[in-house]
Amino acid sequence: MAKPSIPGGGSKMTESNALHNGNHTSRTVTAKALGFNIRLALVSLLVAMLSAGPLWADQQEALDVEDLKAFSEAWGRIKNNYIVPVNDRVLLEAAIRGMVNELDRHSDWLNEAEFQRLEDQALGQFGGLGIRIAIQPDTLQIVEVRPSSPAALAGLEAGDEIIEIDGQTIDGNSQQSALSLRGPVDSVVELAVRRTDAPELRRVELTRAIIKQDSVFWRSLPDAQRLIRIDNFQQTTASELDRALEAMLADDTSTGIVLDLRNNPGGMVQAAVAVADRFLDDGLIVQSNARDSAESRRYQANPGQVLEEIPIAILINKRTASSAEILAAALRDHGRAIVIGEPSYGKGSVQTIWPLSNGSAIRLTSARYRTPNGLNLEGAGVIPDIRIPYEPDRLEDAALVRAQLWLRERMLDKEPAIDASLIGHSTSDLSDTDSPE
């Protein structure tokens, strides 16, 4: 990256030279810049180093005082010389975020709202209004209103546009505004809503309530086939699946299952393992290899499975990731299912959330996983047995149609059994290396 040009040309006198040249004003300003906030930053870094203890001993090149001094100097220069004032908290959060983001593409820092949202997603419930929204540049458009939810009781409808939240306009900040719709149960939020056929904004106060978020959905298909869609993996996913399977088995006529994992970003590894266990009798589901071998895990299937004689077709696309890839690879590697669609995202690692004392958190890659066939999916993903592009705008779902056809052929014995020794292998194993997006 080219260095920024200096207005007026010529050489630039550094702040340190100005000090040595007797510039009292620069000396005073610099002293202020390296004041309380910098001392605080230094102390924080020293405390962090001391707290880390043995971890620092593993480094070939440990930090010295000059390195810590450089951090303090950088902080001071930003505080004193950046074109506009910068809040200390903004700098602190940027420092943490930059530090974590440098590690790999999956590790990141979560502010308090993002951390809370992640916890809500894992639990399958949150304090909210009961609406599904589409994020627009300057508004939040309501796409769906849940019956009996706070939004429904307030008379909100699909198509309404949220213009303000608690008196703050959404202008250009719709992503962050969407997060603020959630909050503690029984807390109040005021919305300014615009309706297409009404000239004036409508202001409503809503009290947030517990909104349960299901992750498993199912419906019947022709020929007694069943479609099960899993949107993400949370604490309740396995029990939700059990209820779905119980309903499906009520008439005992199922001839095949389409397991739709498209657009599933993953979630809790334990939930994906529990789902895989429903469809396997024994064998390895996934192996995670951690930095400390004592933290490595092998997740095995337990005896007994549901719908043992029923064939399964799994649908994936390029947004199928993480725990969803673990499930697809496990069932395919054991010859329990065929995979149809696009190569998946390719996330072959496990992240652990570590809460921080100020309410934020860091998400760190803590292990890399391998499929039952020994593959690391990082960058490569699950390669489908039958490739069909995902085209959501088409009236006909080509992947679903192909899955239904395959299931019919299997039940009529027109398709040979899946050979587990010949499937589940991608053309390359990227081992423990990260690949570009």
Short mmCIF file of C-alpha atoms in Angstrom, two decimals, residues 5 31 61 72 93 98 114 127 163 172 199 202 253 268 287 314 327 336 340 355 359 364 386 390 411 419:
data_model
loop_
_atom_site.label_atom_id
_atom_site.label_comp_id
_atom_site.label_asym_id
_atom_site.label_seq_id
_atom_site.Cartn_x
_atom_site.Cartn_y
_atom_site.Cartn_z
CA SER A 5 1.19 11.98 0.44
CA ALA A 31 2.25 14.10 26.76
CA GLU A 61 9.67 -14.38 19.73
CA SER A 72 0.83 2.73 23.35
CA GLU A 93 -13.06 -2.87 20.22
CA GLY A 98 -8.31 -6.87 14.52
CA GLU A 114 -24.07 -10.05 18.64
CA GLY A 127 -36.94 -11.80 23.52
CA ILE A 163 -38.82 3.51 9.69
CA GLY A 172 -28.16 3.50 6.31
CA PRO A 199 -50.14 8.52 4.29
CA ARG A 202 -48.01 4.93 12.68
CA THR A 253 -46.16 -45.59 5.19
CA MET A 268 -24.02 -26.56 17.60
CA GLN A 287 -13.65 -36.53 14.90
CA ILE A 314 -29.72 -35.05 1.37
CA LEU A 327 -24.26 -34.37 9.21
CA ARG A 336 -26.89 -44.16 4.70
CA ILE A 340 -27.63 -34.01 -4.17
CA PRO A 355 -17.25 -14.61 27.04
CA GLY A 359 -20.27 -8.55 28.00
CA LEU A 364 -12.01 -18.83 18.37
CA ILE A 386 -25.42 -35.74 -8.08
CA TYR A 390 -29.49 -24.24 -6.56
CA MET A 411 -37.78 -48.29 -3.39
CA ASP A 419 -21.18 -48.30 -1.82
#
